[in-house]
Coordinates of N, CA, C and O in Angstrom, one line a residue:
M1 N 21.3 -25.9 25.9 CA 22.8 -25.7 24.8 C 23.6 -26.8 24.3 O 23.6 -27.9 24.7
E2 N 24.7 -26.0 24.0 CA 25.2 -26.9 22.3 C 26.1 -27.9 22.9 O 26.3 -28.0 24.0
R3 N 26.2 -29.0 22.0 CA 27.8 -29.8 22.6 C 29.2 -29.2 22.9 O 29.6 -27.7 22.3
L4 N 30.0 -30.2 24.2 CA 31.2 -29.4 24.9 C 32.3 -30.0 23.4 O 31.8 -31.2 23.6
N5 N 32.8 -29.1 23.7 CA 34.5 -30.3 22.6 C 34.8 -31.1 23.4 O 35.0 -30.5 24.6
P6 N 36.0 -31.0 22.9 CA 36.7 -32.3 23.2 C 37.6 -31.2 24.9 O 37.9 -31.4 25.6
E7 N 38.0 -29.9 24.4 CA 38.8 -28.8 25.5 C 37.9 -28.6 26.3 O 38.2 -28.5 27.6
Q8 N 36.8 -28.6 26.2 CA 35.6 -28.0 27.2 C 35.2 -29.5 27.8 O 35.5 -29.0 29.5
R9 N 35.4 -30.2 27.5 CA 35.5 -31.6 27.9 C 36.5 -31.9 29.1 O 36.2 -32.4 30.9
T10 N 37.6 -31.9 28.8 CA 39.0 -32.2 29.1 C 38.7 -31.3 30.4 O 38.8 -31.4 31.6
K11 N 39.0 -29.5 30.1 CA 38.9 -28.8 31.7 C 37.8 -29.3 31.9 O 38.0 -29.2 33.8
L12 N 37.1 -29.5 31.9 CA 35.9 -29.6 33.3 C 35.9 -31.2 33.4 O 35.6 -30.6 35.4
I13 N 36.5 -32.3 33.4 CA 37.2 -33.3 34.8 C 38.0 -32.3 35.0 O 38.0 -33.1 36.8
E14 N 39.1 -32.1 35.1 CA 40.2 -31.0 36.0 C 39.7 -30.4 36.4 O 40.0 -30.4 37.7
L15 N 38.4 -29.4 36.5 CA 38.0 -28.6 37.3 C 37.0 -29.7 38.3 O 36.7 -29.3 39.4
Y16 N 36.0 -30.5 37.4 CA 35.7 -31.4 39.0 C 36.8 -32.2 39.7 O 36.2 -31.7 41.2
F17 N 37.8 -32.3 39.4 CA 38.8 -32.9 40.9 C 39.7 -31.8 41.0 O 40.1 -32.4 42.4
E18 N 40.4 -31.0 40.8 CA 40.5 -29.7 41.5 C 39.9 -29.3 42.7 O 39.8 -29.1 43.5
N19 N 38.6 -29.9 42.3 CA 37.1 -29.1 43.3 C 37.0 -29.7 44.1 O 35.6 -29.8 44.9
Q20 N 37.4 -31.2 44.2 CA 37.6 -31.9 45.8 C 35.5 -32.6 45.4 O 34.6 -32.3 45.6
R21 N 35.4 -32.9 43.7 CA 34.8 -33.3 43.6 C 33.2 -32.2 43.5 O 31.9 -32.9 43.9
S22 N 33.2 -30.8 43.9 CA 31.8 -30.5 44.5 C 31.4 -30.1 42.8 O 32.0 -29.5 42.8
I23 N 30.2 -30.1 42.3 CA 29.7 -30.1 41.4 C 29.1 -28.5 41.2 O 29.6 -27.6 40.6
I24 N 29.1 -27.4 42.1 CA 28.8 -26.4 42.7 C 29.5 -25.9 42.4 O 29.8 -24.7 41.5
L25 N 31.2 -25.7 42.9 CA 32.5 -25.6 42.6 C 32.9 -25.5 41.1 O 33.9 -24.8 40.6
T26 N 32.7 -27.0 40.5 CA 32.9 -27.7 39.8 C 32.2 -26.1 38.5 O 32.8 -25.6 37.1
Q27 N 30.9 -25.5 38.2 CA 30.6 -24.9 37.6 C 30.9 -23.6 37.7 O 30.9 -23.5 36.8
R28 N 31.1 -23.0 38.8 CA 31.3 -21.7 38.8 C 32.7 -21.8 37.9 O 32.9 -20.6 37.5
A29 N 33.7 -22.7 38.5 CA 35.2 -22.7 37.7 C 35.3 -22.5 36.5 O 35.7 -21.8 35.7
Y30 N 34.1 -23.4 36.0 CA 33.9 -23.5 34.0 C 33.4 -22.4 34.1 O 33.6 -21.4 32.6
R31 N 32.8 -21.5 34.8 CA 32.1 -20.3 34.5 C 33.4 -19.0 34.2 O 33.3 -18.6 33.4
R32 N 33.9 -18.7 35.4 CA 34.9 -18.8 35.3 C 36.6 -18.3 34.1 O 36.8 -17.6 33.3
H33 N 36.4 -20.1 33.3 CA 36.7 -20.1 32.8 C 37.3 -19.7 31.1 O 37.8 -19.3 30.4
F34 N 35.7 -20.2 31.1 CA 35.3 -19.4 29.4 C 34.4 -19.0 29.6 O 34.2 -18.1 28.2
H35 N 34.6 -17.6 30.9 CA 33.8 -16.4 30.7 C 32.8 -16.7 30.0 O 32.0 -15.9 29.1
V36 N 31.5 -17.4 30.3 CA 29.9 -17.7 29.6 C 29.5 -17.9 30.6 O 29.7 -17.5 31.9
R37 N 27.9 -17.6 30.9 CA 27.3 -17.4 31.3 C 26.8 -18.7 32.2 O 25.6 -19.0 33.2
H38 N 25.8 -19.8 31.3 CA 25.8 -21.4 31.4 C 26.7 -21.8 31.5 O 27.4 -22.1 30.5
C39 N 26.9 -22.8 32.0 CA 27.2 -24.1 32.2 C 27.2 -25.1 32.5 O 25.4 -25.6 32.1
P40 N 27.5 -26.4 31.8 CA 27.0 -27.4 32.1 C 26.2 -28.0 33.4 O 26.4 -28.2 34.1
H41 N 25.4 -28.9 32.8 CA 24.3 -29.6 34.1 C 25.2 -30.1 34.8 O 26.0 -30.7 34.6
Q42 N 24.5 -30.7 36.0 CA 25.3 -31.9 36.5 C 24.8 -33.2 36.1 O 26.1 -34.2 36.8
T43 N 24.1 -33.3 35.4 CA 23.9 -35.2 35.2 C 24.8 -35.1 34.0 O 24.9 -35.9 33.8
T44 N 25.3 -33.3 33.5 CA 26.3 -34.1 32.0 C 27.3 -34.5 32.8 O 28.5 -34.7 32.4
I45 N 28.0 -33.3 33.8 CA 29.5 -33.5 34.6 C 29.4 -35.0 34.8 O 30.4 -35.4 35.0
L46 N 28.4 -35.7 35.7 CA 27.9 -36.6 36.1 C 28.9 -38.0 35.2 O 29.4 -38.8 35.0
R47 N 28.2 -37.4 34.5 CA 28.2 -39.1 33.1 C 29.6 -38.2 32.4 O 30.2 -39.4 32.1
L48 N 29.9 -37.4 31.9 CA 31.1 -37.2 31.6 C 32.2 -38.0 32.9 O 33.0 -38.1 32.1
V49 N 32.0 -37.3 33.9 CA 33.4 -38.0 34.7 C 33.1 -39.7 34.8 O 33.9 -40.7 34.8
A50 N 32.0 -40.4 34.9 CA 31.8 -41.3 35.1 C 32.1 -42.1 33.5 O 32.8 -43.5 33.4
R51 N 31.9 -42.0 32.4 CA 32.7 -42.2 31.1 C 34.1 -42.6 31.6 O 34.9 -42.9 30.9
F52 N 35.1 -40.8 31.7 CA 36.2 -41.2 31.9 C 36.9 -42.2 33.2 O 38.2 -42.4 32.8
R53 N 36.1 -42.7 33.6 CA 36.3 -43.3 34.7 C 36.8 -44.7 34.1 O 37.3 -45.8 34.6
Q54 N 35.5 -44.8 34.0 CA 35.5 -46.2 32.8 C 36.0 -46.7 31.7 O 36.8 -47.7 31.9
N55 N 36.3 -45.0 30.1 CA 37.4 -45.5 29.3 C 38.0 -44.2 29.3 O 38.9 -44.4 28.4
Y56 N 38.8 -43.7 30.5 CA 39.7 -43.0 29.8 C 39.6 -42.0 28.8 O 41.4 -41.4 28.7
S57 N 38.8 -41.7 28.8 CA 38.7 -40.3 27.6 C 37.4 -39.5 27.7 O 36.4 -40.2 28.7
V58 N 37.5 -38.5 27.1 CA 36.1 -37.8 27.1 C 35.6 -37.3 26.0 O 34.8 -37.0 25.9
C59 N 35.5 -38.4 24.7 CA 35.7 -38.6 23.5 C 33.9 -39.1 23.4 O 33.7 -40.0 24.7
D60 N 33.7 -39.0 22.8 CA 32.0 -39.8 22.4 C 31.8 -41.0 22.6 O 33.2 -41.5 21.8
R61 N 31.2 -41.9 22.9 CA 31.9 -43.9 21.7 C 31.2 -43.7 20.7 O 31.0 -43.0 20.3
P62 N 31.9 -44.3 20.0 CA 31.8 -44.8 19.0 C 30.2 -45.4 18.3 O 29.6 -46.0 19.7
R63 N 29.6 -45.2 17.4 CA 28.4 -45.8 16.9 C 28.4 -47.2 16.8 O 29.3 -47.5 16.4
T64 N 27.3 -47.7 18.2 CA 27.6 -49.5 17.6 C 26.3 -49.1 15.9 O 24.6 -48.3 16.5
G65 N 26.4 -50.6 16.5 CA 25.0 -50.9 15.5 C 25.5 -51.2 13.6 O 26.3 -50.9 13.3
R66 N 24.6 -51.5 14.1 CA 24.4 -51.6 11.8 C 24.7 -50.7 11.0 O 24.4 -50.1 11.4
R67 N 25.8 -50.8 10.0 CA 25.8 -50.4 9.0 C 24.8 -49.5 8.3 O 24.2 -50.2 7.5
R68 N 24.3 -48.6 8.1 CA 23.3 -48.2 7.2 C 23.8 -48.2 5.4 O 25.3 -48.0 5.4
S69 N 23.2 -49.3 4.9 CA 24.0 -49.8 3.5 C 22.3 -49.8 2.4 O 22.2 -50.2 1.5
V70 N 21.0 -49.2 2.9 CA 20.2 -49.7 1.9 C 20.7 -47.8 1.0 O 20.0 -48.3 -0.3
R71 N 21.1 -46.9 1.9 CA 21.3 -45.7 0.3 C 22.3 -45.9 -0.4 O 23.0 -45.0 -0.9
T72 N 22.7 -46.7 -1.3 CA 24.1 -46.8 -1.7 C 23.3 -46.8 -3.2 O 22.6 -46.4 -4.1
P73 N 24.4 -45.9 -3.9 CA 24.3 -45.6 -5.2 C 23.1 -46.5 -5.9 O 23.2 -46.6 -6.9
E74 N 23.6 -48.1 -5.6 CA 23.3 -49.4 -6.8 C 21.7 -49.1 -6.3 O 20.6 -49.5 -7.3
N75 N 21.2 -49.1 -5.0 CA 20.0 -49.1 -4.9 C 19.1 -48.2 -5.1 O 18.1 -48.0 -5.9
I76 N 20.1 -46.6 -5.0 CA 19.2 -46.0 -5.8 C 18.9 -45.8 -7.0 O 17.9 -45.4 -7.2
E77 N 19.9 -45.8 -7.9 CA 20.1 -47.0 -9.6 C 18.8 -47.4 -9.9 O 17.9 -47.5 -10.6
R78 N 18.9 -48.7 -9.5 CA 17.6 -49.6 -9.4 C 16.3 -49.0 -8.8 O 15.2 -49.2 -9.1
V79 N 15.6 -47.9 -7.8 CA 14.7 -47.3 -7.5 C 14.2 -46.8 -9.1 O 13.7 -46.8 -9.3
R80 N 15.4 -45.6 -9.0 CA 15.9 -44.8 -10.6 C 15.2 -45.7 -12.0 O 13.5 -45.6 -12.4
D81 N 15.1 -47.1 -11.6 CA 15.0 -47.3 -13.1 C 13.8 -48.2 -13.0 O 12.4 -48.2 -13.8
S82 N 13.2 -48.3 -11.3 CA 12.1 -48.8 -11.2 C 10.4 -48.6 -11.2 O 9.9 -47.8 -11.6
I83 N 11.3 -46.5 -10.8 CA 10.1 -45.4 -11.6 C 9.5 -45.3 -12.5 O 8.7 -44.9 -12.7
N84 N 10.8 -45.1 -13.9 CA 11.2 -45.0 -15.0 C 10.3 -45.6 -15.8 O 9.0 -45.4 -16.7
D85 N 10.0 -47.2 -15.5 CA 9.2 -48.7 -15.6 C 7.9 -48.2 -15.0 O 7.3 -48.2 -16.3
K86 N 7.6 -47.7 -14.3 CA 6.0 -47.6 -13.2 C 5.9 -46.5 -12.1 O 6.0 -47.3 -11.5
P87 N 5.8 -45.6 -12.7 CA 5.7 -44.9 -12.0 C 4.8 -44.7 -10.9 O 4.4 -44.3 -9.7
E88 N 2.8 -45.3 -11.5 CA 2.3 -45.4 -10.3 C 2.2 -46.7 -9.4 O 1.1 -47.1 -8.9
T89 N 2.9 -48.1 -9.5 CA 3.4 -48.9 -8.8 C 3.4 -48.0 -6.8 O 4.0 -47.2 -6.6
S90 N 2.4 -48.6 -5.9 CA 2.6 -48.4 -4.9 C 3.8 -48.3 -4.3 O 5.0 -49.6 -5.2
T91 N 4.4 -47.4 -3.1 CA 5.6 -47.9 -2.4 C 5.6 -49.4 -1.8 O 6.4 -49.3 -1.4
R92 N 4.5 -49.6 -1.3 CA 4.3 -50.8 -0.7 C 5.3 -52.3 -1.7 O 5.4 -52.9 -1.3
R93 N 4.4 -52.4 -2.5 CA 4.7 -52.5 -3.8 C 5.9 -52.7 -4.2 O 7.2 -53.9 -4.1
R94 N 6.3 -51.5 -4.2 CA 7.5 -51.2 -5.0 C 8.9 -52.2 -3.8 O 9.8 -52.6 -4.1
A95 N 8.5 -51.4 -2.6 CA 9.7 -52.1 -1.2 C 9.6 -53.2 -1.8 O 10.9 -53.8 -1.6
A96 N 8.7 -53.8 -2.0 CA 8.4 -55.5 -1.9 C 9.6 -56.2 -3.3 O 10.3 -57.2 -3.1
Q97 N 8.3 -55.4 -4.9 CA 9.8 -55.7 -5.7 C 10.9 -56.2 -4.9 O 12.0 -56.9 -6.0
L98 N 11.8 -54.4 -4.9 CA 12.5 -54.4 -5.0 C 14.0 -55.3 -3.3 O 14.8 -55.0 -3.1
G99 N 13.1 -55.8 -2.5 CA 13.6 -55.8 -1.0 C 14.4 -55.1 -0.1 O 15.5 -55.5 0.3
M100 N 13.3 -53.9 -0.2 CA 13.7 -53.0 1.0 C 12.9 -52.6 2.1 O 11.7 -52.8 1.3
N101 N 12.9 -52.1 2.5 CA 12.0 -51.1 4.0 C 11.9 -50.5 3.0 O 12.0 -49.0 2.3
R102 N 10.0 -50.1 3.4 CA 9.1 -49.1 2.4 C 9.9 -47.7 2.6 O 9.9 -47.0 2.5
R103 N 10.4 -47.5 4.3 CA 10.8 -46.1 4.5 C 12.2 -46.5 3.6 O 12.2 -44.5 3.7
S104 N 13.0 -47.2 3.6 CA 14.5 -46.5 3.2 C 13.9 -46.3 1.9 O 14.5 -45.3 0.7
L105 N 12.8 -47.3 0.3 CA 11.9 -46.6 0.0 C 11.9 -44.8 -0.2 O 11.9 -44.8 -1.5
Q106 N 11.3 -44.8 0.6 CA 10.7 -43.3 0.5 C 11.8 -42.2 1.2 O 11.9 -41.3 -0.4
R107 N 12.9 -43.2 1.7 CA 13.8 -41.9 1.6 C 14.2 -41.5 0.8 O 14.6 -40.4 0.0
I108 N 14.7 -42.4 -0.4 CA 15.6 -42.2 -1.2 C 14.7 -42.2 -2.5 O 15.0 -41.3 -3.6
L109 N 13.2 -42.0 -3.0 CA 12.2 -41.2 -3.5 C 12.8 -39.9 -3.3 O 13.1 -38.9 -4.3
R110 N 12.5 -39.2 -2.6 CA 12.0 -38.1 -1.5 C 13.8 -37.3 -1.3 O 13.8 -36.3 -2.3
T111 N 14.9 -38.5 -0.7 CA 15.6 -37.1 -1.0 C 16.8 -37.6 -2.1 O 17.0 -36.2 -2.7
D112 N 16.8 -39.0 -2.1 CA 18.4 -38.7 -3.6 C 17.6 -38.7 -5.0 O 18.4 -37.3 -5.5
L113 N 16.7 -39.1 -5.1 CA 16.0 -38.8 -6.7 C 14.7 -37.6 -6.0 O 14.4 -37.3 -7.9
K114 N 14.6 -36.9 -5.0 CA 13.0 -35.3 -5.5 C 12.3 -35.7 -6.1 O 11.7 -34.4 -6.7
L115 N 12.3 -37.1 -5.5 CA 10.5 -36.7 -6.1 C 9.3 -36.5 -5.8 O 9.8 -36.7 -4.1
F116 N 8.4 -36.3 -6.0 CA 7.1 -36.3 -5.0 C 5.9 -37.1 -5.8 O 5.6 -37.7 -6.3
P117 N 4.6 -37.4 -4.8 CA 4.0 -38.4 -5.1 C 2.9 -37.0 -5.4 O 2.5 -36.5 -4.6
Y118 N 2.1 -38.0 -6.7 CA 1.2 -36.5 -7.2 C -0.3 -37.7 -7.2 O 0.4 -38.7 -7.2
K119 N -1.0 -37.8 -6.9 CA -1.7 -38.8 -7.0 C -3.3 -38.3 -8.3 O -2.9 -37.2 -8.4
L120 N -4.0 -39.3 -8.6 CA -4.6 -39.0 -9.7 C -5.7 -38.3 -9.4 O -6.3 -38.1 -8.3
Q121 N -6.4 -37.1 -10.5 CA -7.4 -36.7 -10.0 C -8.3 -37.5 -12.0 O -8.4 -37.7 -12.8
L122 N -9.4 -37.5 -10.6 CA -10.9 -37.8 -11.8 C -11.0 -36.7 -12.4 O -11.1 -35.2 -12.1
V123 N -10.9 -36.4 -13.8 CA -11.3 -34.9 -14.8 C -12.9 -35.7 -15.3 O -13.1 -36.9 -15.9
Q124 N -13.9 -35.1 -16.2 CA -15.2 -34.8 -16.8 C -14.8 -33.8 -18.1 O -14.3 -33.4 -18.4
R125 N -14.2 -34.8 -19.2 CA -13.9 -34.6 -20.3 C -15.0 -33.9 -20.9 O -16.8 -34.1 -20.8
V126 N -14.4 -32.7 -21.5 CA -15.5 -31.4 -21.5 C -15.7 -31.6 -23.3 O -14.7 -31.7 -24.0
S127 N -17.2 -31.6 -23.8 CA -17.2 -31.3 -25.1 C -17.8 -29.9 -25.6 O -18.2 -28.9 -24.9
P128 N -17.8 -29.7 -26.5 CA -18.4 -27.7 -26.7 C -20.1 -28.2 -26.6 O -20.3 -26.4 -27.3
A129 N -20.0 -29.1 -26.5 CA -21.9 -29.2 -26.7 C -22.7 -28.6 -25.2 O -23.4 -28.2 -24.6
D130 N -21.3 -28.8 -24.2 CA -21.5 -28.8 -22.7 C -21.5 -27.5 -22.5 O -22.3 -27.7 -21.8
A131 N -21.0 -26.3 -23.1 CA -21.1 -25.1 -23.0 C -22.7 -24.8 -23.8 O -23.2 -23.8 -22.8
Q132 N -23.4 -25.6 -24.6 CA -24.2 -24.7 -24.8 C -25.8 -25.5 -23.4 O -26.5 -25.0 -22.6
A133 N -25.6 -26.3 -22.8 CA -26.0 -27.8 -21.8 C -25.9 -26.3 -20.7 O -26.5 -26.6 -20.1
R134 N -24.7 -26.4 -20.2 CA -24.8 -25.2 -19.0 C -25.8 -24.0 -19.0 O -25.6 -23.6 -17.8
L135 N -25.6 -23.4 -20.3 CA -25.9 -21.9 -19.9 C -27.4 -22.7 -20.1 O -28.4 -21.7 -19.6
R136 N -27.9 -23.5 -19.8 CA -29.7 -23.5 -20.1 C -29.8 -24.2 -19.0 O -30.6 -23.4 -18.4
Y137 N -29.1 -24.5 -18.0 CA -29.3 -25.3 -17.0 C -29.0 -24.0 -15.7 O -30.2 -23.7 -15.6
A138 N -27.9 -22.5 -16.1 CA -28.2 -22.2 -14.9 C -29.1 -20.9 -15.5 O -29.9 -20.6 -14.4
V139 N -29.9 -20.9 -16.8 CA -31.5 -20.3 -17.1 C -32.0 -20.8 -16.4 O -33.1 -20.5 -16.0
R140 N -32.6 -22.3 -16.3 CA -33.4 -23.1 -15.6 C -33.5 -22.5 -14.2 O -34.9 -22.7 -13.8
F141 N -32.2 -22.8 -13.9 CA -32.2 -22.5 -11.9 C -32.3 -21.3 -12.2 O -33.2 -21.1 -11.0
Q142 N -32.6 -20.1 -12.6 CA -33.0 -18.7 -12.6 C -34.0 -18.2 -12.5 O -34.5 -18.4 -11.3
N143 N -34.7 -19.6 -13.5 CA -36.5 -19.5 -13.8 C -36.6 -20.2 -12.1 O -37.6 -19.4 -11.8
L144 N -36.2 -20.9 -11.7 CA -37.1 -21.6 -10.6 C -36.6 -20.6 -9.6 O -38.1 -21.1 -9.0
A145 N -35.9 -20.5 -9.1 CA -35.5 -19.6 -8.0 C -36.4 -18.6 -8.3 O -37.2 -18.2 -7.2
R146 N -37.2 -18.1 -9.0 CA -38.5 -16.9 -9.6 C -39.3 -17.5 -9.3 O -40.2 -16.7 -8.3
E147 N -39.3 -18.6 -9.9 CA -41.0 -18.8 -9.6 C -41.0 -19.8 -8.5 O -42.4 -19.5 -7.7
Q148 N -40.5 -20.1 -8.2 CA -40.7 -21.0 -6.5 C -40.4 -20.6 -4.7 O -38.8 -20.0 -5.1
Q149 N -41.0 -19.9 -4.5 CA -39.8 -18.7 -3.0 C -39.7 -19.7 -2.1 O -37.8 -19.3 -2.1
D150 N -39.4 -20.8 -1.9 CA -38.7 -21.7 -1.0 C -37.6 -22.3 -1.9 O -36.8 -23.9 -0.8
F151 N -37.6 -22.4 -3.0 CA -36.5 -23.3 -3.9 C -35.0 -22.6 -3.7 O -34.4 -24.0 -3.0
L152 N -35.4 -21.7 -3.3 CA -33.0 -22.6 -3.1 C -33.0 -22.7 -1.3 O -32.1 -23.3 -0.7
Q153 N -34.0 -22.0 -0.5 CA -34.3 -23.0 1.3 C -34.6 -24.8 1.4 O -33.5 -25.1 1.8
N154 N -34.8 -24.9 -0.2 CA -34.8 -26.7 0.1 C -33.8 -26.9 -0.8 O -33.6 -28.1 -0.6
L155 N -32.6 -26.3 -1.2 CA -31.6 -26.6 -2.4 C -30.6 -27.1 -1.3 O -30.2 -26.4 -0.4
I156 N -30.6 -28.3 -1.9 CA -28.6 -29.5 -0.9 C -27.8 -29.3 -1.6 O -28.2 -30.0 -3.2
M157 N -26.7 -28.8 -1.6 CA -26.1 -29.0 -2.2 C -24.5 -29.1 -1.0 O -24.4 -29.2 -0.5
S158 N -23.6 -30.5 -2.3 CA -21.9 -30.9 -1.8 C -21.7 -30.8 -3.0 O -21.9 -31.0 -4.3
D159 N -20.7 -30.9 -2.8 CA -19.2 -31.0 -3.5 C -19.0 -32.0 -3.3 O -17.9 -32.6 -4.0
E160 N -19.2 -32.9 -2.9 CA -18.5 -34.5 -2.7 C -19.7 -35.4 -3.9 O -20.9 -35.5 -2.7
A161 N -19.1 -35.8 -4.4 CA -20.1 -36.3 -5.6 C -18.8 -37.9 -6.6 O -17.7 -37.6 -6.8
H162 N -19.8 -39.2 -6.7 CA -18.1 -39.9 -6.9 C -19.5 -41.1 -7.7 O -20.2 -41.4 -8.5
F163 N -18.7 -40.5 -9.6 CA -19.6 -41.4 -10.2 C -19.0 -42.1 -11.1 O -17.6 -41.8 -11.3
H164 N -19.1 -43.2 -11.3 CA -18.0 -44.1 -11.8 C -19.3 -45.3 -13.1 O -20.3 -45.8 -13.0
L165 N -19.1 -43.9 -14.5 CA -19.3 -44.9 -15.7 C -19.3 -45.8 -16.3 O -19.5 -46.5 -16.9
N166 N -17.7 -45.8 -16.3 CA -17.1 -47.1 -16.8 C -16.5 -48.2 -15.4 O -15.2 -49.0 -15.8
G167 N -17.0 -48.6 -14.6 CA -16.4 -49.5 -14.0 C -15.5 -48.9 -12.8 O -15.7 -47.5 -12.6
V168 N -15.5 -48.8 -11.4 CA -14.7 -49.0 -9.8 C -12.9 -48.0 -10.8 O -12.7 -49.1 -10.9
V169 N -13.7 -47.0 -9.5 CA -12.0 -46.3 -10.3 C -11.6 -46.8 -8.5 O -11.9 -45.6 -7.7
K170 N -9.9 -46.9 -8.5 CA -9.6 -47.1 -7.3 C -8.2 -45.9 -7.4 O -7.4 -46.0 -7.5
K171 N -8.3 -45.0 -7.1 CA -7.3 -43.8 -7.0 C -6.9 -44.1 -5.3 O -5.7 -42.9 -5.9
Q172 N -7.4 -44.0 -4.7 CA -7.0 -44.2 -3.0 C -5.9 -43.9 -2.9 O -4.3 -43.2 -2.4
N173 N -5.4 -45.2 -3.4 CA -3.9 -46.1 -3.1 C -2.5 -45.6 -3.7 O -1.7 -46.3 -4.4
C174 N -3.1 -45.1 -5.7 CA -2.4 -44.7 -6.4 C -1.3 -43.1 -6.5 O -2.4 -42.4 -6.6
R175 N -0.6 -43.7 -6.5 CA 0.6 -41.6 -6.5 C 1.3 -42.8 -8.1 O 1.5 -43.7 -7.4
I176 N 1.5 -41.5 -8.3 CA 2.9 -41.5 -8.9 C 4.0 -40.2 -9.2 O 3.6 -38.6 -8.4
W177 N 4.7 -41.0 -8.7 CA 6.4 -40.3 -8.6 C 6.5 -39.2 -9.2 O 7.5 -40.6 -10.2
A178 N 6.7 -38.2 -9.7 CA 7.4 -37.1 -10.6 C 8.0 -36.1 -9.6 O 8.1 -36.4 -8.4
R179 N 9.1 -35.2 -10.8 CA 9.5 -34.3 -9.9 C 8.7 -32.9 -9.7 O 8.7 -31.7 -9.6
K180 N 8.0 -32.8 -11.1 CA 7.0 -32.0 -10.9 C 5.7 -32.1 -11.3 O 5.4 -33.6 -12.1
T181 N 4.3 -32.3 -11.2 CA 3.0 -32.3 -11.2 C 2.7 -32.4 -12.9 O 3.4 -32.3 -13.4
P182 N 2.5 -33.6 -12.6 CA 1.7 -34.7 -14.1 C 1.2 -33.8 -15.1 O -0.1 -33.1 -14.6
R183 N 1.5 -33.5 -17.3 CA 0.0 -33.0 -18.0 C -1.2 -33.3 -17.2 O -0.6 -34.6 -17.1
P184 N -1.9 -32.8 -17.7 CA -3.0 -33.4 -17.2 C -3.9 -34.2 -17.7 O -4.2 -34.9 -18.0
S185 N -3.2 -34.8 -19.7 CA -3.6 -35.8 -20.4 C -2.7 -37.4 -19.6 O -3.1 -37.9 -20.4
F186 N -1.8 -36.6 -19.0 CA -1.0 -37.8 -18.7 C -1.9 -38.2 -17.2 O -1.5 -37.3 -16.0
R187 N -1.8 -39.8 -17.6 CA -2.4 -40.9 -16.7 C -3.6 -40.1 -15.8 O -3.7 -40.1 -14.7
M188 N -4.0 -39.0 -16.0 CA -5.5 -39.1 -15.9 C -6.8 -40.1 -16.2 O -6.6 -40.3 -17.4
I189 N -7.9 -40.2 -15.5 CA -8.9 -40.9 -15.4 C -9.8 -39.4 -15.7 O -10.4 -39.1 -15.5
C190 N -10.3 -40.5 -17.2 CA -11.3 -39.4 -18.1 C -12.1 -40.2 -17.6 O -12.6 -40.9 -18.6
I191 N -13.4 -38.9 -16.6 CA -14.9 -39.7 -17.7 C -15.8 -39.3 -18.7 O -16.2 -38.4 -18.8
Q192 N -16.5 -40.2 -19.0 CA -17.3 -39.4 -20.6 C -18.9 -39.2 -20.0 O -19.2 -40.0 -19.5

C-alpha cells in the first residue's frame, strides 16, 4: 500500500477516536470514507496514533543524522580532475588520495560523471607472417587427424591460458573509468 497523505492520516486519527479506539471499526469507516478496498494495517494505525499522542502531529518526523556532504559540486570536480589525470588508478587508492569513502567515490563516478569501469584486455600483436603460420598449423592439424585414428580423442583443449613474455601483468584490479569503451590501441597491453 502506498504512503498515506496528511489528509488520510488526519482522517484515520479522527475515525480511530470516533469509533472508540476499535481497529476494525476504524478500518471499515476508512474504507467507506475514501471508497477504497484496502485500508491501513493495524500496526500502521497504532503507530500513527502513538506518534499523534507523542508529537500532536500526523506528519513524518524530520530526518535526523548527518547531512550528505560528499557529492558536492567541488568533490565531483575533484574526482573528474583525478580521472582525467590517471584513469587507471583503482577506486581504493583514489578514495584514499581524495579523502573520501570508496562507496561515495563510486557513486560520483557512476551517477554524476556517468563513467563505467573497463578492464584491461591482453591482446596479441598480429603480423602479416601470422596468416601463413596459421594456415600451416591448420593443414598440419588436419593431416594428424587423418593419420592417427585416436588423435582427436586424446586432444585436450582449453580457452584459459596466461602467457607472460615481458614480465608479470596484474590486470585483475586494473580498471579504466570512461564513458565508452576505450579504443583498442588505448591502454591495451600487447604481447609480442
